Short mmCIF file of C-alpha atoms in Angstrom, two decimals:
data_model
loop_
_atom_site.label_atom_id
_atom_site.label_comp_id
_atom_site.label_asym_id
_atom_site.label_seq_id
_atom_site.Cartn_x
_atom_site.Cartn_y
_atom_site.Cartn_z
CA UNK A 1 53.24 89.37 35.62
CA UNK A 2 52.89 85.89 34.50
CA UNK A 3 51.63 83.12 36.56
CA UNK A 4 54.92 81.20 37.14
CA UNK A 5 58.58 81.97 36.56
CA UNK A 6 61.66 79.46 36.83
CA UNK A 7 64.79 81.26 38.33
CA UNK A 8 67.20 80.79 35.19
CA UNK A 9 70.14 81.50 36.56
CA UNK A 10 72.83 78.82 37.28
CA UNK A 11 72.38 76.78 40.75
CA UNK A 12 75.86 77.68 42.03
CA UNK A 13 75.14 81.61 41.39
CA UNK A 14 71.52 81.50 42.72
CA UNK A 15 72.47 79.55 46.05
CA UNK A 16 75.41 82.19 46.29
CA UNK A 17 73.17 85.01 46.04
CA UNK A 18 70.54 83.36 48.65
CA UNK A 19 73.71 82.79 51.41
CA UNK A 20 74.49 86.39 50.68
CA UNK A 21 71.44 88.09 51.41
CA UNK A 22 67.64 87.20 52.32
CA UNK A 23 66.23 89.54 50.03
CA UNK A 24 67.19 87.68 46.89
CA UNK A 25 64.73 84.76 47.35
CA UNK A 26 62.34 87.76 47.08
CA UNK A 27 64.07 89.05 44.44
CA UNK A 28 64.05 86.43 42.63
CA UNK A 29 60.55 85.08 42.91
CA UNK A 30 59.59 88.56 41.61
CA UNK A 31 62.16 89.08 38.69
CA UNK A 32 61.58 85.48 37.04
CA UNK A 33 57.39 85.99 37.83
CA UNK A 34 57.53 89.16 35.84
CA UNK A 35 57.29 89.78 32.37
CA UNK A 36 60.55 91.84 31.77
CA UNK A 37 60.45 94.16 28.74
CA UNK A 38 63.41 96.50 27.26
CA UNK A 39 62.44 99.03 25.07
CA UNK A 40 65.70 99.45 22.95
CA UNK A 41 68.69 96.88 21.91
CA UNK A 42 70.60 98.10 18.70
CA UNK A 43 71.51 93.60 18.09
CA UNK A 44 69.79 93.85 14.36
CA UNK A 45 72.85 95.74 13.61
CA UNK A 46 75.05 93.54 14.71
CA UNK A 47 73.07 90.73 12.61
CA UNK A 48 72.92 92.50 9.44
CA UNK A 49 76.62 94.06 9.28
CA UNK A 50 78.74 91.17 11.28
CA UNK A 51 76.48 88.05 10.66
CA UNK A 52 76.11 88.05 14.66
CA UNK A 53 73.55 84.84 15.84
CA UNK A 54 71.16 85.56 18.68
CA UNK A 55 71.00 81.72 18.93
CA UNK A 56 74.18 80.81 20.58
CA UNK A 57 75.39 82.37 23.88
CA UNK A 58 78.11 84.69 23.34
CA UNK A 59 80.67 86.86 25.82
CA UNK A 60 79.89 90.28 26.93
CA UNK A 61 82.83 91.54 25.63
CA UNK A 62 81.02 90.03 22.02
CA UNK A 63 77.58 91.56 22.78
CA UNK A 64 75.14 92.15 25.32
CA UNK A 65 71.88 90.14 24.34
CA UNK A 66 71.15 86.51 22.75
CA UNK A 67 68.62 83.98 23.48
CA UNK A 68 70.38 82.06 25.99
CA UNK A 69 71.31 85.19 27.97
CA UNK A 70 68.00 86.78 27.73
CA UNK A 71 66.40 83.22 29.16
CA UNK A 72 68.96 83.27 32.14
CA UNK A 73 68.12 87.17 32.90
CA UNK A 74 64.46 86.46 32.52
CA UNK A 75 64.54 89.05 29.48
CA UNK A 76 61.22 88.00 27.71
CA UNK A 77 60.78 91.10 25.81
CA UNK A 78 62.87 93.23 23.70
CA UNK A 79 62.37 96.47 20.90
CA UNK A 80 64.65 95.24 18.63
CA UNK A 81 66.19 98.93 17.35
CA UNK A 82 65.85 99.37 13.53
CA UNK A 83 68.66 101.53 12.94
CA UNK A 84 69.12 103.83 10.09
CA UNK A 85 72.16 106.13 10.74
CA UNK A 86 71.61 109.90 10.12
CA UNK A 87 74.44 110.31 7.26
CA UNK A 88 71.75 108.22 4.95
CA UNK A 89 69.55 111.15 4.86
CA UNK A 90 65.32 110.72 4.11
CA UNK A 91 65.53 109.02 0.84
CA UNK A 92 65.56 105.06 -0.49
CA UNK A 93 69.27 104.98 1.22
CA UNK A 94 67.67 105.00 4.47
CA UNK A 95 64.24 103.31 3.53
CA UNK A 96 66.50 100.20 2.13
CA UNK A 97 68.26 100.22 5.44
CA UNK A 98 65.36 99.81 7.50
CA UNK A 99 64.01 97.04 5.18
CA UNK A 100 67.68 95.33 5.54
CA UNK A 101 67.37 95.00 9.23
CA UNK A 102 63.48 93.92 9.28
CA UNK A 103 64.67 91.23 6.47
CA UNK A 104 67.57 89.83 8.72
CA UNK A 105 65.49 90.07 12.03
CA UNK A 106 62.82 88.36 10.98
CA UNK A 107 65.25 85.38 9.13
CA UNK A 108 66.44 84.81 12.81
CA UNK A 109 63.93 84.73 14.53
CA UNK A 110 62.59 82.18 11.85
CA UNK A 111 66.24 80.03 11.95
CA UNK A 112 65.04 79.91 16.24
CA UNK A 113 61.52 79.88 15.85
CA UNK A 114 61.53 77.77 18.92
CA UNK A 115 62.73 79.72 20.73
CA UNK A 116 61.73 83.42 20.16
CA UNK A 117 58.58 84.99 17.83
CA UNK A 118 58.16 88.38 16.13
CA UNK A 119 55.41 90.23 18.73
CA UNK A 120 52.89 92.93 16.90
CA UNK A 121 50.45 93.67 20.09
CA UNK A 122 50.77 93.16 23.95
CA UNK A 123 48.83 90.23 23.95
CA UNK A 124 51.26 88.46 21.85
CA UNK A 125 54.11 89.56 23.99
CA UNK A 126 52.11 88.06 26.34
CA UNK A 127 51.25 84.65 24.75
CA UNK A 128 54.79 84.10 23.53
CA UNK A 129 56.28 84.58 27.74
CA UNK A 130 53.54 82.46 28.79
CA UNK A 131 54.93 79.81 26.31
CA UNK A 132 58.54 80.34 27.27
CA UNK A 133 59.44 82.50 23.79
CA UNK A 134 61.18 85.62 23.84
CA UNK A 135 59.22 88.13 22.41
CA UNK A 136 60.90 90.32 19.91
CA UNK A 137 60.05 93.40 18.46
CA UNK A 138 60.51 96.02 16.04
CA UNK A 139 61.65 99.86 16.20
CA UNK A 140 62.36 102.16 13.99
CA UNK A 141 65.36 104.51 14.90
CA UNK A 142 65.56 107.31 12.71
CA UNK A 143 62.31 108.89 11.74
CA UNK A 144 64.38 110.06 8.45
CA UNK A 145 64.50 106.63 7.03
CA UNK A 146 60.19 107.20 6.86
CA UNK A 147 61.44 109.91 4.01
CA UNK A 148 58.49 112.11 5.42
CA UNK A 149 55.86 109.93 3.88
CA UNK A 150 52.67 108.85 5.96
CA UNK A 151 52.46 105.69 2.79
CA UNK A 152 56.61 104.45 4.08
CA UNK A 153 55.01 104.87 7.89
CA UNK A 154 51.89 102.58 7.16
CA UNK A 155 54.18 100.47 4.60
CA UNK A 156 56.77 99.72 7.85
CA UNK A 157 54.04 99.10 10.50
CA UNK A 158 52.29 96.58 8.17
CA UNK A 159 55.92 94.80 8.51
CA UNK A 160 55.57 94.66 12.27
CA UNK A 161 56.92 98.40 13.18
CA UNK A 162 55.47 99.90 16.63
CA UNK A 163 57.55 102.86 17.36
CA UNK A 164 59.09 105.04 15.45
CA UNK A 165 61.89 107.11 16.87
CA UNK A 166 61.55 110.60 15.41
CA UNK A 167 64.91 111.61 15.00
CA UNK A 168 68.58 110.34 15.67
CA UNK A 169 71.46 111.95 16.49
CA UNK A 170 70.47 114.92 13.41
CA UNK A 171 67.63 117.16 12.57
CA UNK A 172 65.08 115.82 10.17
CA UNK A 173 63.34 117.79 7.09
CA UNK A 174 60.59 117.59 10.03
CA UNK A 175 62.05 117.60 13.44
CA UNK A 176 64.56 118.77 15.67
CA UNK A 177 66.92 115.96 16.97
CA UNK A 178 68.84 116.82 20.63
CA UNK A 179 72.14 116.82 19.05
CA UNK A 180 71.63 118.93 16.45
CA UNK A 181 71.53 122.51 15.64
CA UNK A 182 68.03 122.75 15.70
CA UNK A 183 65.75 123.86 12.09
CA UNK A 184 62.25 123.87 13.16
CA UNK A 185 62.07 125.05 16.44
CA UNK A 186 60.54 121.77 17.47
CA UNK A 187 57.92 119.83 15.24
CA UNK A 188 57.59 121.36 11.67
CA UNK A 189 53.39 120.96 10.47
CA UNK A 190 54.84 117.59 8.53
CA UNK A 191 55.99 116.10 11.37
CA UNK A 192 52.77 116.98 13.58
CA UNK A 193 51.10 115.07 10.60
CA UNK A 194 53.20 112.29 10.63
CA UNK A 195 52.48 111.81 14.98
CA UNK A 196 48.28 111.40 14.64
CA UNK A 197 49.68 109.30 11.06
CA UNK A 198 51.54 107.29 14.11
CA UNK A 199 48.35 107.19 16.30
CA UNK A 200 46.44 106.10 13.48
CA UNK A 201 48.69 103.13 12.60
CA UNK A 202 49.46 102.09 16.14
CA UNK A 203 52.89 102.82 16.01
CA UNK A 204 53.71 104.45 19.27
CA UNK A 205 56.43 107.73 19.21
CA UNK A 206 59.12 107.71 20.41
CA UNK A 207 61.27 110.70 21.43
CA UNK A 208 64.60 109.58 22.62
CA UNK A 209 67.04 111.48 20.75
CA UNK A 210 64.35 114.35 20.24
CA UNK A 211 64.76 117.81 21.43
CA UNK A 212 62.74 119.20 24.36
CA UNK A 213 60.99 121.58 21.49
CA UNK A 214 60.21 118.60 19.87
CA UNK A 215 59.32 116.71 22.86
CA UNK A 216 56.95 119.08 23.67
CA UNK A 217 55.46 119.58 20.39
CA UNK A 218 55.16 115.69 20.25
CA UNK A 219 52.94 115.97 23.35
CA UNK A 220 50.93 118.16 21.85
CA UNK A 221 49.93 117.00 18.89
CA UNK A 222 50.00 112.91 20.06
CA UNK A 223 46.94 111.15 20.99
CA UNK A 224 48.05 108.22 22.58
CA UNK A 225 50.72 107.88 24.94
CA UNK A 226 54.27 108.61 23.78
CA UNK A 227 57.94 106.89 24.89
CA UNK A 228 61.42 107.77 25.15
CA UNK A 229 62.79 104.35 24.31
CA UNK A 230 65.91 104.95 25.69
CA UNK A 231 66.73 108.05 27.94
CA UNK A 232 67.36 108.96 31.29
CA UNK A 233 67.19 111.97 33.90
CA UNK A 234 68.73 114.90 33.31
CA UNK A 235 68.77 115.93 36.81
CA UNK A 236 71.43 113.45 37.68
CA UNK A 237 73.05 113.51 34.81
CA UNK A 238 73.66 116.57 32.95
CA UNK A 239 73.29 115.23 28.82
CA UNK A 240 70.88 116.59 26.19
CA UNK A 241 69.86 113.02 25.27
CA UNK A 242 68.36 112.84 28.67
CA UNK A 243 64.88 114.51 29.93
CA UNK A 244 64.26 117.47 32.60
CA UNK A 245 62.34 116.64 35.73
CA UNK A 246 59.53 119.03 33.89
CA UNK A 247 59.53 116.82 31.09
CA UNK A 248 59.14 113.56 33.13
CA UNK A 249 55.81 115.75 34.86
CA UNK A 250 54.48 116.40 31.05
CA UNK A 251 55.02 112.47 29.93
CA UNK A 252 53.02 111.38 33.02
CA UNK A 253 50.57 113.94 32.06
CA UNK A 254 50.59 112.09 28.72
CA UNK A 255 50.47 108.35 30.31
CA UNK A 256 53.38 108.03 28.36
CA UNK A 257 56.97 106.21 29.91
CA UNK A 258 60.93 106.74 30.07
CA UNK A 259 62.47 103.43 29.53
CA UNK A 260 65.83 104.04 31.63
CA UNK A 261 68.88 104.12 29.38
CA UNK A 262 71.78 102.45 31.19
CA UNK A 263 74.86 103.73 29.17
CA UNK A 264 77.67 104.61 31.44
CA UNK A 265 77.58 108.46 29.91
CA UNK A 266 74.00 108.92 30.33
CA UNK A 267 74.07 107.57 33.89
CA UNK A 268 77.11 108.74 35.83
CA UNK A 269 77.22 111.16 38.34
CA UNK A 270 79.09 114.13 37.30
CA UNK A 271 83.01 113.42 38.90
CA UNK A 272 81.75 110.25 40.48
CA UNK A 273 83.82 108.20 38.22
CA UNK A 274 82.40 105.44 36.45
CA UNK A 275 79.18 104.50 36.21
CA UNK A 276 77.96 101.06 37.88
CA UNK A 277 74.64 99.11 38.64
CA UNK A 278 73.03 101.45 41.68
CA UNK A 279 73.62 104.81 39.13
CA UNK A 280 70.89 103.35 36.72
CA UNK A 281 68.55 102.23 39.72
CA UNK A 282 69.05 105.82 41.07
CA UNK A 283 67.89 107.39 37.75
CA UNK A 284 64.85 104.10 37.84
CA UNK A 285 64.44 105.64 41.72
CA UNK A 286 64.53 109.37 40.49
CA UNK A 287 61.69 109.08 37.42
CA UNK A 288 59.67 106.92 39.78
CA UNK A 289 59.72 109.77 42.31
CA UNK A 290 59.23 112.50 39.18
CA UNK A 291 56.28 111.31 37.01
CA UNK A 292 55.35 108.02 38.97
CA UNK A 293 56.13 104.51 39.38
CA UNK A 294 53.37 104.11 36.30
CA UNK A 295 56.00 105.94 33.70
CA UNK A 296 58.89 104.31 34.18
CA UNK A 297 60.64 101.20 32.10
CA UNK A 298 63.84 99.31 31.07
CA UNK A 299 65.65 101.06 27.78
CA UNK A 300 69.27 99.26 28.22
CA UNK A 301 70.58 100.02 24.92
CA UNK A 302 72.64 97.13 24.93
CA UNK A 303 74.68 96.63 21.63
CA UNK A 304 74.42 100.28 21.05
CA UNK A 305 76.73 101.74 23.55
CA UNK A 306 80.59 101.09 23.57
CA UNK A 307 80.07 101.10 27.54
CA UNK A 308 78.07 99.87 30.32
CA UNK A 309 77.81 100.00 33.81
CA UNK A 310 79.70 97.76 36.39
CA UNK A 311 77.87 94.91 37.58
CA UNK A 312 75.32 95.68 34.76
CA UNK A 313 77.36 94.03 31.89
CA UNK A 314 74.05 92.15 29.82
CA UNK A 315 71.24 90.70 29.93
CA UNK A 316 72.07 88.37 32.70
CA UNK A 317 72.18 91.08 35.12
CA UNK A 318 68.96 92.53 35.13
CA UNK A 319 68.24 90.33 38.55
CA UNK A 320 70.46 92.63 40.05
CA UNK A 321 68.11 95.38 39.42
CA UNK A 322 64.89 93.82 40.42
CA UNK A 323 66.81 93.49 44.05
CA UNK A 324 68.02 96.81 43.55
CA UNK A 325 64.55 97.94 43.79
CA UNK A 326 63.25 96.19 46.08
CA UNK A 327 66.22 97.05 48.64
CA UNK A 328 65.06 100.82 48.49
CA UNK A 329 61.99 100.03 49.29
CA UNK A 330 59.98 99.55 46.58
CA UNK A 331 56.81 96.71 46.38
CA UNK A 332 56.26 93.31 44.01
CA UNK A 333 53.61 95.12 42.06
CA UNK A 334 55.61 98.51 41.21
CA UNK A 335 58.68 96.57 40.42
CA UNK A 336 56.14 94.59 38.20
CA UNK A 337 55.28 97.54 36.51
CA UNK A 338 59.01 98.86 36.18
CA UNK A 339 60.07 95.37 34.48
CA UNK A 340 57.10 95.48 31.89
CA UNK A 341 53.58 95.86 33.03
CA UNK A 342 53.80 100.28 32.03
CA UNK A 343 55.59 99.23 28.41
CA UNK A 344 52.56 96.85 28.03
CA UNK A 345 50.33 99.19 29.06
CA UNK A 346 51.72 102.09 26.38
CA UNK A 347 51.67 99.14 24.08
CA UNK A 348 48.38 98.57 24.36
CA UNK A 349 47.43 102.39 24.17
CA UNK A 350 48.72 102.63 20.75
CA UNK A 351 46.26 99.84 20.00
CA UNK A 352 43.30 101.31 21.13
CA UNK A 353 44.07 104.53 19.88
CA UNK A 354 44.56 103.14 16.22
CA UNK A 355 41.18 100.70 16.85
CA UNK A 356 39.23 104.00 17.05
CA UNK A 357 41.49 106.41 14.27
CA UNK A 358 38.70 109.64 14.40
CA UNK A 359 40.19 112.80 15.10
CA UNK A 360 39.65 116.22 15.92
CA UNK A 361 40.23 117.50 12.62
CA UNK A 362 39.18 121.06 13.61
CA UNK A 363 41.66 120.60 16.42
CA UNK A 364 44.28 119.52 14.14
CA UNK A 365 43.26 122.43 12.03
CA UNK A 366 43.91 124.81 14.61
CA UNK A 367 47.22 123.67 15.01
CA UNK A 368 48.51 123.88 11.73
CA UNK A 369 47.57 127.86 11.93
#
């Protein structure tokens, strides 16, 4: 939470949305007080392969997320998705990738300096919202583009990576991806090597896009608390890219937290039609009631999804689901947490963890037998 918050949404809408309903000047105190924090936009593609600007505002229909839009939804945090498609495969294809989008965030956020900051550690997130900067940072997705090498992992986190996304949309030399025929049966011994490599660089892992093998295996093997970036619950909405109610149980186990996904296909009710704003706060409502208030985040996805939900368009609408919570009951300080305070708190984990990088090693032993 930060210690004041100016409602940045136009007059005419706010006084519109005040007539309408109570609850908003609630609503909005809370949502422009808290530090809001998404844990996956795919924009740094859009950068590097159509010259997009994060400076100007743009349309929806454009993209979802710029500086102007993220000020007026109170957005003052974002993983800025390092994407390395699978097709590239694990060697300097998909290392030079990553580098690529690192180079061209970082030359934006330098052309708009004052007005956003690369972030390395909660307390900068922090530091940058308290002095009106959007905080941006880094994730890498596609744990192939790390060509199975704990040197690449250190090599990317010394550029400002802190998660690492274990697999996209294909299996890895060292892990099973959900979409994928599966190889491993999980976590093969390299990749259980390169999680405590993770923990030891402060990098936290990330297992959207992972299988539940590999989920599980993850949560084994991990020392710190671990993410899913960008997923939501498979109870309401049957997809392999989103998690079981037994894996929500195991991640709060962990300390770890889903960051809600909100694309329309991972979202919808099955035959409901299309998705819209309350189907992402029921899958917010349903991991709450799962694995806690405590494990549960924002993970929009925006400008990595063809679709989203109906009154859920960009970054200007995340207002909509601060009320949204508070509506069904929920208090100030858990829709505090839900906006940002759990991804600063896993955020933070990963830091501690790597401050104090001792292990087990006749644990870690054990597990490679």
């Amino acid at each position: 939470m930060l210690d004041s918050g100016t409602v940045a949404l136009p007059d005419s809408q706010r006084r519109a949305l005040l007539k309408k309903d109570s609850l908003w000047q609630k609503a909005l105190r809370v949502h422009y007080r808290a530090l809001v924090f998404d844990g996956h936009a795919d924009t740094p593609t859009l950068m590097a392969e159509e010259g997009y600007d994060i400076g100007p505002r743009h349309a929806p229909a454009e993209a979802h997320l710029d500086l102007p839009r993220m000020k007026e939804g109170g957005l003052d945090a974002v993983f800025f998705s390092i994407y390395v498609p699978s097709y590239l495969g694990e060697g300097r294809r998909a290392s030079a990738r990553a580098r690529r989008l690192i180079r061209t965030t970082k030359q934006q956020l330098e052309k708009h300096s004052g007005r956003a900051a690369l972030a390395t550690s909660a307390e900068e997130v922090r530091r940058l919202a308290r002095n009106g900067k959007r905080a941006v940072l880094l994730g890498l997705e596609g744990g192939h583009a790390l060509a199975a090498s704990e040197d690449t992992l250190r090599a990317l986190a010394r550029q400002g990576v802190r998660y690492v996304t274990l697999t996209h949309i294909g299996t890895t030399s060292w892990a099973d991806a959900a979409t994928d025929t599966p190889r491993h049966g999980g976590l093969a011994p390299k990749g259980e090597d390169l999680v405590r490599a993770m923990n030891d660089a402060g990098v936290l892992v990330d297992l959207s896009h992972a299988s539940d093998s590999t989920f599980y295996d993850a949560l084994a093997v991990s020392r710190a608390p671990v993410i899913l970036s960008h997923s939501s619950a498979r109870a309401l909405t049957p997809e392999a890219r989103n998690v079981t109610d037994d894996m929500l149980r195991a991640l709060a186990e962990n300390n770890g937290l889903v960051m809600i996904n909100f694309y329309d296909e991972y979202v919808e009710q099955p035959g409901g039609g299309p998705a819209a704003l309350e189907d992402v706060l029921d899958h917010l409502d349903h991991a709450a009631q799962v694995a806690g208030v405590e494990h549960v985040g924002l993970g929009s996805d925006f400008d990595g999804v063809p679709r989203l939900p109906a009154g859920l368009g960009d970054a200007t609408r995340l207002p909509w689901l601060t009320y949204g919570l508070l509506k069904r009951g929920y208090t100030a300080e858990e829709v505090y947490k839900i906006l940002g305070g759990n991804a600063l708190r896993v955020l933070e984990a990963a830091e501690s963890r790597a401050a104090k990088p001792e292990r087990d090693d006749s644990v870690a032993a054990a597990r490679r037998r």
